[in-house]
Coordinates of N, CA and C in Angstrom, one line a residue:
M1 N 125.4 120.5 146.7 CA 125.4 120.0 145.6 C 124.3 120.8 144.7
I2 N 124.3 121.1 143.7 CA 123.2 121.7 142.8 C 122.8 120.5 141.9
G3 N 121.3 120.5 141.9 CA 120.7 119.5 141.2 C 120.9 119.6 139.7
I4 N 120.8 118.7 138.9 CA 121.1 118.7 137.4 C 119.8 118.0 136.8
N5 N 119.1 118.8 136.0 CA 118.0 118.1 135.3 C 118.6 117.0 134.3
R6 N 117.6 116.0 133.7 CA 118.0 115.2 132.9 C 118.7 115.7 131.4
N7 N 118.0 116.6 131.2 CA 118.7 117.3 129.8 C 120.2 118.0 130.1
E8 N 120.3 118.6 131.2 CA 121.6 119.0 131.3 C 122.6 117.9 131.5
R9 N 122.2 116.7 132.1 CA 122.9 115.6 132.4 C 123.2 114.9 131.3
S10 N 122.5 114.9 130.4 CA 122.7 114.0 129.2 C 123.7 114.7 128.3
Q11 N 123.9 116.0 128.3 CA 124.9 116.7 127.6 C 126.2 117.2 127.9
S12 N 126.1 116.9 129.3 CA 127.4 117.2 129.9 C 128.5 116.0 130.1
P13 N 129.5 116.5 129.5 CA 130.7 115.5 129.6 C 130.9 115.0 131.0
K14 N 130.9 116.1 131.9 CA 131.3 115.8 133.3 C 130.5 114.8 133.9
Y15 N 129.4 114.6 133.3 CA 128.5 113.4 134.1 C 128.6 112.3 133.2
A16 N 129.7 112.1 132.4 CA 129.5 111.0 131.4 C 129.4 109.6 132.1
S17 N 129.9 109.2 133.2 CA 129.6 108.0 133.7 C 128.2 107.9 134.4
H18 N 127.6 106.8 133.7 CA 126.1 106.6 134.2 C 126.1 106.2 135.5
L19 N 126.9 105.7 136.2 CA 126.9 105.0 137.7 C 127.1 106.3 138.3
L20 N 128.1 107.2 138.1 CA 128.1 108.4 138.8 C 126.9 109.2 138.7
W21 N 126.0 109.4 137.7 CA 124.9 110.1 137.7 C 124.0 109.6 138.8
K22 N 124.1 108.0 138.8 CA 123.1 107.4 139.6 C 123.5 107.7 141.2
L23 N 124.5 107.7 141.2 CA 125.3 107.8 142.8 C 124.9 109.2 143.1
R24 N 125.0 110.1 142.2 CA 124.8 111.7 142.5 C 123.1 111.6 143.1
E25 N 122.4 111.2 142.1 CA 120.9 111.1 142.5 C 120.7 110.7 143.8
V26 N 121.3 109.5 144.1 CA 121.0 109.1 145.3 C 121.5 109.8 146.5
Y27 N 122.5 110.4 146.1 CA 123.3 111.4 147.2 C 122.0 112.7 147.4
E28 N 121.7 113.5 146.4 CA 120.8 114.4 146.3 C 119.5 113.9 147.0
F29 N 118.9 112.8 146.7 CA 117.6 112.3 147.3 C 118.0 112.2 148.6
C30 N 118.9 111.6 149.2 CA 119.1 111.3 150.7 C 119.6 112.5 151.6
F31 N 120.4 113.4 150.9 CA 121.0 114.3 152.0 C 120.7 115.7 151.5
V32 N 120.3 116.1 150.1 CA 120.0 117.6 149.6 C 118.7 117.8 149.7
T33 N 117.7 116.9 149.2 CA 116.6 117.5 148.8 C 115.8 117.5 150.0
K34 N 114.8 118.6 150.0 CA 113.7 118.5 151.4 C 112.6 117.9 150.8
N35 N 112.2 117.8 149.6 CA 110.8 117.2 149.2 C 111.3 115.8 148.3
K36 N 111.4 114.8 149.2 CA 111.8 113.6 148.8 C 111.0 113.0 147.8
K37 N 109.8 113.0 148.1 CA 108.6 112.3 147.3 C 108.6 113.1 146.0
K38 N 108.8 114.3 146.0 CA 108.7 114.8 144.4 C 110.1 114.9 143.9
Y39 N 111.1 114.6 144.5 CA 112.3 114.3 143.7 C 112.7 112.7 143.1
L40 N 111.9 112.0 144.1 CA 111.7 110.6 143.6 C 110.9 110.5 142.4
D41 N 109.8 111.1 142.3 CA 109.0 111.1 141.1 C 109.7 111.8 139.8
E42 N 110.4 112.8 140.2 CA 111.2 113.4 138.8 C 112.2 113.0 138.6
H43 N 112.8 112.2 139.3 CA 114.3 111.6 138.8 C 114.3 109.8 138.9
F44 N 113.5 109.3 139.5 CA 113.4 107.9 139.6 C 112.1 107.2 138.9
V45 N 111.2 107.9 139.0 CA 109.9 106.9 138.4 C 109.5 107.7 137.4
D46 N 109.8 107.3 136.1 CA 109.3 107.6 134.8 C 109.1 106.4 133.8
C47 N 108.7 106.5 132.7 CA 108.7 105.3 131.8 C 109.9 104.8 131.3
N48 N 111.1 105.5 131.3 CA 112.3 104.9 131.1 C 113.2 104.4 132.0
C49 N 112.9 105.0 133.2 CA 114.0 104.5 134.4 C 113.1 104.6 135.5
D50 N 112.5 103.3 135.8 CA 111.8 103.2 137.1 C 112.6 102.9 138.3
L51 N 112.2 103.1 139.5 CA 113.0 102.8 140.7 C 113.9 101.7 140.7
H52 N 113.0 100.2 140.1 CA 113.8 99.0 140.2 C 115.1 99.0 139.2
M53 N 114.9 99.6 138.0 CA 115.9 99.7 137.0 C 116.9 100.3 137.5
F54 N 116.7 101.6 138.5 CA 117.6 102.5 138.7 C 118.6 101.6 140.1
Y55 N 117.7 101.0 140.8 CA 118.6 100.1 141.7 C 119.3 99.1 141.0
A56 N 118.9 98.4 140.3 CA 119.5 97.2 139.3 C 120.9 98.0 138.7
E57 N 120.5 99.1 138.6 CA 121.9 99.3 137.5 C 122.9 100.0 138.3
T58 N 122.6 100.7 139.5 CA 123.3 101.0 140.6 C 124.1 100.2 141.3
L59 N 123.2 99.3 141.7 CA 123.6 98.0 142.8 C 124.8 97.2 142.2
S60 N 124.5 96.7 140.8 CA 125.4 95.6 140.5 C 126.8 96.1 140.3
P61 N 127.1 97.5 139.8 CA 128.3 98.2 139.7 C 128.9 98.2 141.3
C62 N 128.2 98.6 142.4 CA 128.7 98.9 143.5 C 128.7 97.3 144.3
L63 N 128.2 96.5 143.6 CA 128.6 95.1 144.4 C 129.9 94.5 143.8
A64 N 130.2 94.8 142.6 CA 131.3 94.6 141.6 C 132.6 95.3 142.4
Y65 N 132.3 96.6 142.5 CA 133.4 97.4 143.5 C 133.7 96.9 144.9
E66 N 132.4 96.4 145.6 CA 133.0 95.9 146.8 C 133.7 94.6 146.7
S67 N 133.4 93.8 145.9 CA 134.3 92.7 145.5 C 135.8 93.1 145.1
L68 N 136.1 93.8 144.2 CA 137.3 94.2 143.7 C 138.2 95.0 145.1
L69 N 137.4 95.5 145.9 CA 138.3 96.1 147.1 C 138.5 94.9 148.0
R70 N 137.4 94.0 148.2 CA 137.9 92.7 149.2 C 139.0 91.7 148.7
I71 N 139.1 91.9 147.4 CA 140.3 90.8 146.8 C 141.4 91.6 146.6
G72 N 141.7 92.9 146.8 CA 142.7 93.7 146.4 C 143.1 94.3 145.1
V73 N 141.7 94.1 144.1 CA 142.3 94.4 142.9 C 142.1 96.0 142.6
L74 N 141.2 96.5 143.7 CA 140.9 97.7 143.2 C 141.4 98.7 145.0
E75 N 142.1 99.8 144.6 CA 142.4 100.4 145.9 C 141.5 101.9 145.6
T76 N 141.2 102.2 146.9 CA 140.4 103.6 146.9 C 140.3 104.3 148.2
G77 N 140.0 105.3 148.3 CA 139.4 105.8 149.7 C 138.0 105.5 150.3
Y78 N 137.4 104.9 149.3 CA 136.1 104.4 149.9 C 135.9 103.0 150.3
S79 N 135.3 102.8 151.3 CA 135.5 101.2 151.8 C 134.3 100.7 151.5
A80 N 133.8 99.5 151.5 CA 132.8 98.6 151.0 C 131.6 99.0 151.9
D81 N 132.0 99.4 153.3 CA 131.2 99.7 154.5 C 130.4 101.2 154.0
K82 N 131.1 101.9 153.3 CA 130.6 103.3 152.9 C 129.7 103.1 152.0
I83 N 129.9 102.4 151.1 CA 128.8 102.0 150.0 C 127.9 101.3 150.6
N84 N 127.9 100.3 151.4 CA 126.7 99.7 152.3 C 125.9 100.6 152.9
R85 N 126.7 101.9 153.7 CA 125.9 103.0 154.5 C 125.0 103.6 153.6
F86 N 125.6 103.9 152.6 CA 124.9 104.9 151.3 C 123.7 104.2 151.0
F87 N 123.7 102.9 150.5 CA 122.4 102.1 150.3 C 121.5 101.9 151.4
I88 N 121.9 101.9 152.5 CA 121.2 101.7 153.8 C 120.6 102.9 153.8
T89 N 121.0 104.1 153.8 CA 120.1 105.4 153.9 C 119.4 105.7 152.8
F90 N 119.6 105.1 151.7 CA 118.5 105.3 150.6 C 117.5 104.4 150.6
I91 N 117.8 103.0 151.2 CA 116.7 102.2 151.3 C 115.5 102.8 152.7
A92 N 116.4 103.4 153.8 CA 115.8 104.0 154.8 C 114.8 105.2 154.2
N93 N 115.2 106.0 153.6 CA 114.6 107.3 153.0 C 113.2 106.4 152.1
L94 N 113.6 105.6 151.2 CA 112.5 105.1 150.4 C 111.3 104.5 151.5
K95 N 111.7 103.9 152.5 CA 110.6 103.4 153.6 C 110.1 104.5 154.2
M96 N 110.6 105.5 154.4 CA 110.0 106.8 155.2 C 109.1 107.1 154.3
I97 N 109.1 107.2 153.2 CA 108.3 107.5 151.9 C 106.9 106.7 151.9
F98 N 107.4 105.6 151.6 CA 106.3 104.5 151.2 C 106.0 103.5 152.5
G99 N 106.5 103.6 153.4 CA 106.0 102.8 154.7 C 106.6 101.5 154.7
G100 N 107.1 100.9 153.7 CA 107.8 99.7 153.5 C 108.0 99.3 151.9
L101 N 109.0 98.6 151.7 CA 109.4 98.4 150.3 C 108.4 97.7 149.6
P102 N 107.5 96.5 150.2 CA 106.6 95.6 149.3 C 105.4 96.8 149.2
D103 N 105.1 97.9 149.9 CA 104.1 98.5 149.6 C 104.3 99.5 148.6
Y104 N 105.5 99.5 147.9 CA 106.0 100.8 147.1 C 105.0 100.6 145.8
Y105 N 104.9 99.4 145.2 CA 104.2 99.3 143.9 C 102.8 99.6 143.9
H106 N 102.2 99.4 145.1 CA 100.7 99.9 145.3 C 100.5 101.2 144.6
G107 N 101.3 102.1 144.8 CA 101.0 103.4 144.5 C 101.4 103.7 143.0
I108 N 101.7 102.7 142.4 CA 102.1 102.7 140.8 C 100.7 102.1 140.1
S109 N 100.4 102.8 138.9 CA 99.2 102.4 138.2 C 99.7 101.2 137.2
G110 N 98.7 100.5 136.7 CA 98.8 99.4 135.7 C 99.6 98.1 136.8
D111 N 100.1 97.1 135.6 CA 100.7 95.8 136.3 C 101.9 96.1 136.8
F112 N 102.4 97.2 137.1 CA 104.0 97.2 137.6 C 104.1 96.8 138.8
K113 N 105.1 95.9 138.8 CA 105.6 94.9 140.1 C 107.1 95.5 140.4
L114 N 107.3 96.3 141.8 CA 108.4 96.6 141.8 C 109.4 95.3 142.1
S115 N 110.7 95.3 141.6 CA 111.8 94.1 141.7 C 113.0 94.4 142.1
L116 N 112.7 95.2 143.4 CA 114.3 95.4 144.0 C 114.8 94.2 144.4
P117 N 116.1 94.3 144.7 CA 116.8 93.0 145.1 C 116.4 92.7 146.5
Y118 N 115.4 92.4 147.1 CA 115.3 92.1 148.4 C 116.3 91.3 149.2
D119 N 117.0 90.2 148.4 CA 117.8 89.2 149.1 C 119.1 90.3 149.4
H120 N 119.4 91.3 148.8 CA 120.7 92.2 149.1 C 120.0 93.2 150.1
I121 N 118.9 93.6 149.9 CA 118.3 94.4 150.9 C 118.5 93.9 152.5
E122 N 117.8 92.5 152.3 CA 117.8 91.7 153.8 C 119.5 91.7 154.0
S123 N 120.3 91.2 153.2 CA 121.7 91.0 153.5 C 122.3 92.1 154.3
L124 N 121.8 93.5 154.2 CA 122.3 94.5 154.7 C 121.7 94.6 156.0
G125 N 121.1 93.7 156.7 CA 120.6 93.8 158.1 C 119.2 94.7 158.0
L126 N 118.5 94.8 156.8 CA 117.5 95.6 156.8 C 116.1 94.7 156.7
H127 N 115.1 95.3 157.5 CA 113.8 94.5 157.2 C 113.2 95.4 156.1
L128 N 112.1 94.9 155.4 CA 111.6 95.4 154.2 C 110.6 96.6 155.0
E129 N 110.0 96.3 156.0 CA 109.1 97.5 156.6 C 109.7 98.2 157.6
H130 N 110.5 97.6 158.6 CA 110.7 98.2 159.9 C 112.0 98.7 159.6
F131 N 112.3 99.6 160.8 CA 113.8 100.3 160.6 C 114.7 99.5 161.7
S132 N 116.0 99.4 161.4 CA 116.9 98.8 162.3 C 117.5 100.0 162.8
F133 N 118.3 99.8 163.9 CA 119.2 100.7 164.6 C 120.1 101.5 163.7
R134 N 120.5 100.7 162.8 CA 121.4 101.3 161.9 C 120.8 102.3 160.9
E135 N 119.7 101.9 160.5 CA 118.8 102.7 159.8 C 118.7 104.0 160.4
L136 N 118.3 103.8 161.8 CA 118.0 105.2 162.3 C 119.3 105.9 162.8
T137 N 120.3 105.4 163.1 CA 121.6 106.1 163.1 C 121.8 107.0 162.0
L138 N 121.6 106.4 160.8 CA 122.0 107.3 159.6 C 121.0 108.3 159.3
L139 N 119.6 108.0 159.7 CA 118.8 109.1 159.3 C 118.8 110.2 160.6
G140 N 119.1 109.7 161.6 CA 119.3 110.8 162.9 C 120.2 111.4 163.0
G141 N 121.3 111.0 162.2 CA 122.6 111.8 162.2 C 123.5 111.4 163.5
Y142 N 123.1 110.4 164.2 CA 123.8 109.9 165.3 C 125.1 109.4 164.9
Q143 N 126.2 109.4 165.5 CA 127.7 109.0 165.2 C 127.7 107.5 165.4
T144 N 126.7 106.8 166.4 CA 126.8 105.5 166.8 C 125.5 104.7 166.9
E145 N 125.5 103.4 166.4 CA 124.4 102.7 166.8 C 124.2 102.4 168.0
R146 N 124.9 102.4 168.8 CA 124.9 102.2 170.3 C 124.1 103.1 171.0
A147 N 124.2 104.3 170.4 CA 123.7 105.7 170.9 C 122.1 105.5 170.7
V148 N 121.7 105.2 169.6 CA 120.4 104.7 169.3 C 119.7 103.6 169.9
R149 N 120.5 102.6 170.2 CA 120.2 101.4 170.7 C 119.8 101.8 172.1
N150 N 120.7 102.7 172.7 CA 120.6 102.8 174.1 C 119.3 103.5 174.7
L151 N 118.6 104.3 173.3 CA 117.5 105.0 173.5 C 116.3 104.1 173.6
A152 N 116.5 102.6 173.5 CA 115.4 101.7 173.6 C 115.6 101.1 174.9
S153 N 116.5 101.3 175.7 CA 116.5 100.7 177.0 C 115.5 101.4 178.0
P154 N 114.9 100.2 178.8 CA 114.0 100.7 179.7 C 114.7 101.8 180.8
S155 N 115.8 102.0 181.0 CA 116.3 102.7 182.0 C 116.3 104.4 181.1
T156 N 115.9 104.1 180.0 CA 115.8 105.6 179.2 C 114.5 106.4 179.6
P157 N 114.5 107.5 179.9 CA 113.1 108.2 180.7 C 112.1 108.0 179.5
E158 N 110.8 107.7 179.8 CA 109.8 107.5 178.8 C 109.6 108.2 177.7
H159 N 109.9 109.8 178.0 CA 109.5 110.4 176.9 C 110.8 110.6 175.9
R160 N 111.8 110.1 176.3 CA 112.9 110.0 175.1 C 112.9 108.5 174.5
R161 N 112.4 107.3 175.3 CA 112.7 106.2 175.0 C 112.0 105.7 173.5
L162 N 112.8 105.1 172.8 CA 112.3 104.3 171.6 C 111.8 103.1 171.5
S163 N 110.4 103.1 171.1 CA 109.8 101.8 171.2 C 110.3 100.7 170.1
V164 N 110.3 99.5 170.5 CA 110.9 98.6 169.7 C 110.1 97.4 169.2
I165 N 110.3 96.6 168.4 CA 109.4 95.4 168.2 C 110.4 94.3 168.1
K166 N 110.3 93.0 168.7 CA 111.2 92.0 168.1 C 110.6 91.1 167.1
E167 N 111.5 90.5 166.3 CA 111.2 89.5 165.4 C 112.4 88.5 165.5
G168 N 112.1 87.4 166.0 CA 113.2 86.4 166.5 C 114.4 87.2 167.2
R169 N 115.5 87.0 166.7 CA 116.6 87.7 167.3 C 117.0 89.2 167.0
F170 N 116.1 89.7 166.2 CA 116.1 91.0 165.8 C 115.3 92.0 166.3
T171 N 115.9 93.2 166.6 CA 114.8 94.4 167.3 C 114.9 95.2 166.1
Y172 N 113.6 95.9 165.8 CA 113.1 96.8 164.9 C 112.5 98.1 165.6
V173 N 112.2 99.1 164.6 CA 111.3 100.1 165.0 C 110.3 100.2 164.0
T174 N 109.2 100.7 164.3 CA 108.0 100.8 163.4 C 108.2 102.0 162.5
R175 N 107.7 102.2 161.4 CA 107.7 103.5 160.6 C 107.0 104.4 161.3
E176 N 105.8 104.2 162.0 CA 105.5 105.4 162.9 C 106.3 105.8 164.1
E177 N 107.1 104.9 164.6 CA 107.8 105.3 165.8 C 109.1 106.2 165.3
A178 N 109.7 105.3 164.1 CA 110.7 105.9 163.7 C 110.2 107.7 163.2
M179 N 109.3 107.7 162.6 CA 109.0 109.1 162.1 C 108.7 110.1 163.5
R180 N 107.9 109.4 164.5 CA 108.0 110.4 165.7 C 109.1 110.8 166.4
W181 N 110.2 109.7 166.5 CA 111.5 110.1 167.0 C 112.2 111.0 166.0
L182 N 112.0 110.8 164.8 CA 112.9 111.6 163.6 C 112.3 113.2 163.7
S183 N 111.1 113.1 164.0 CA 110.5 114.5 163.9 C 110.6 115.3 165.1
R184 N 111.0 114.4 166.4 CA 111.3 115.1 167.5 C 112.8 115.7 167.3
L185 N 113.5 115.2 166.4 CA 115.1 115.6 166.2 C 114.9 116.6 165.0
N186 N 113.7 116.9 164.4 CA 113.6 117.6 163.2 C 114.4 117.2 162.0
R187 N 114.2 115.7 161.5 CA 115.0 115.1 160.8 C 114.2 114.3 159.7
N188 N 112.8 114.3 159.6 CA 112.1 113.7 158.7 C 111.6 114.6 157.7

């Protein structure tokens, strides 16, 4: 996919749908661009469209989409799970850049406070700072979450083992460990 700057985008009838613009930006951010921090600064964080506004404008229609699919009003080739995976990948990439979602606003000047819908993020099974096996599966390009989970097993050789932390009944990986593991895969 070719990146589209804001001026081209606003003049192009091909991208008349605001939601499609936003979803395309998420796709480019997650899967196309190499310098994610620069892309984030250029496309998501400015005076008119901060990241929290972007997420609010994109999440609400997608949640409605998910509801319409569930009750059978809308039929499409995309499942609600694909939309969730898309957002999980987006959140995981944000955490790779900022270290944790609560830490994001510390890099912004002034009284700005990030207001992402944390309840929705946690409902996806995500921790605001640490990485779930599902996030690592998506970031690492693995086919199944089980393949990544097996790397945390004590029977895995130590040089390949994924170090985990437990919080209640949940198992997570720290950002440092995720970065180490992804760098071994050449994926960060």
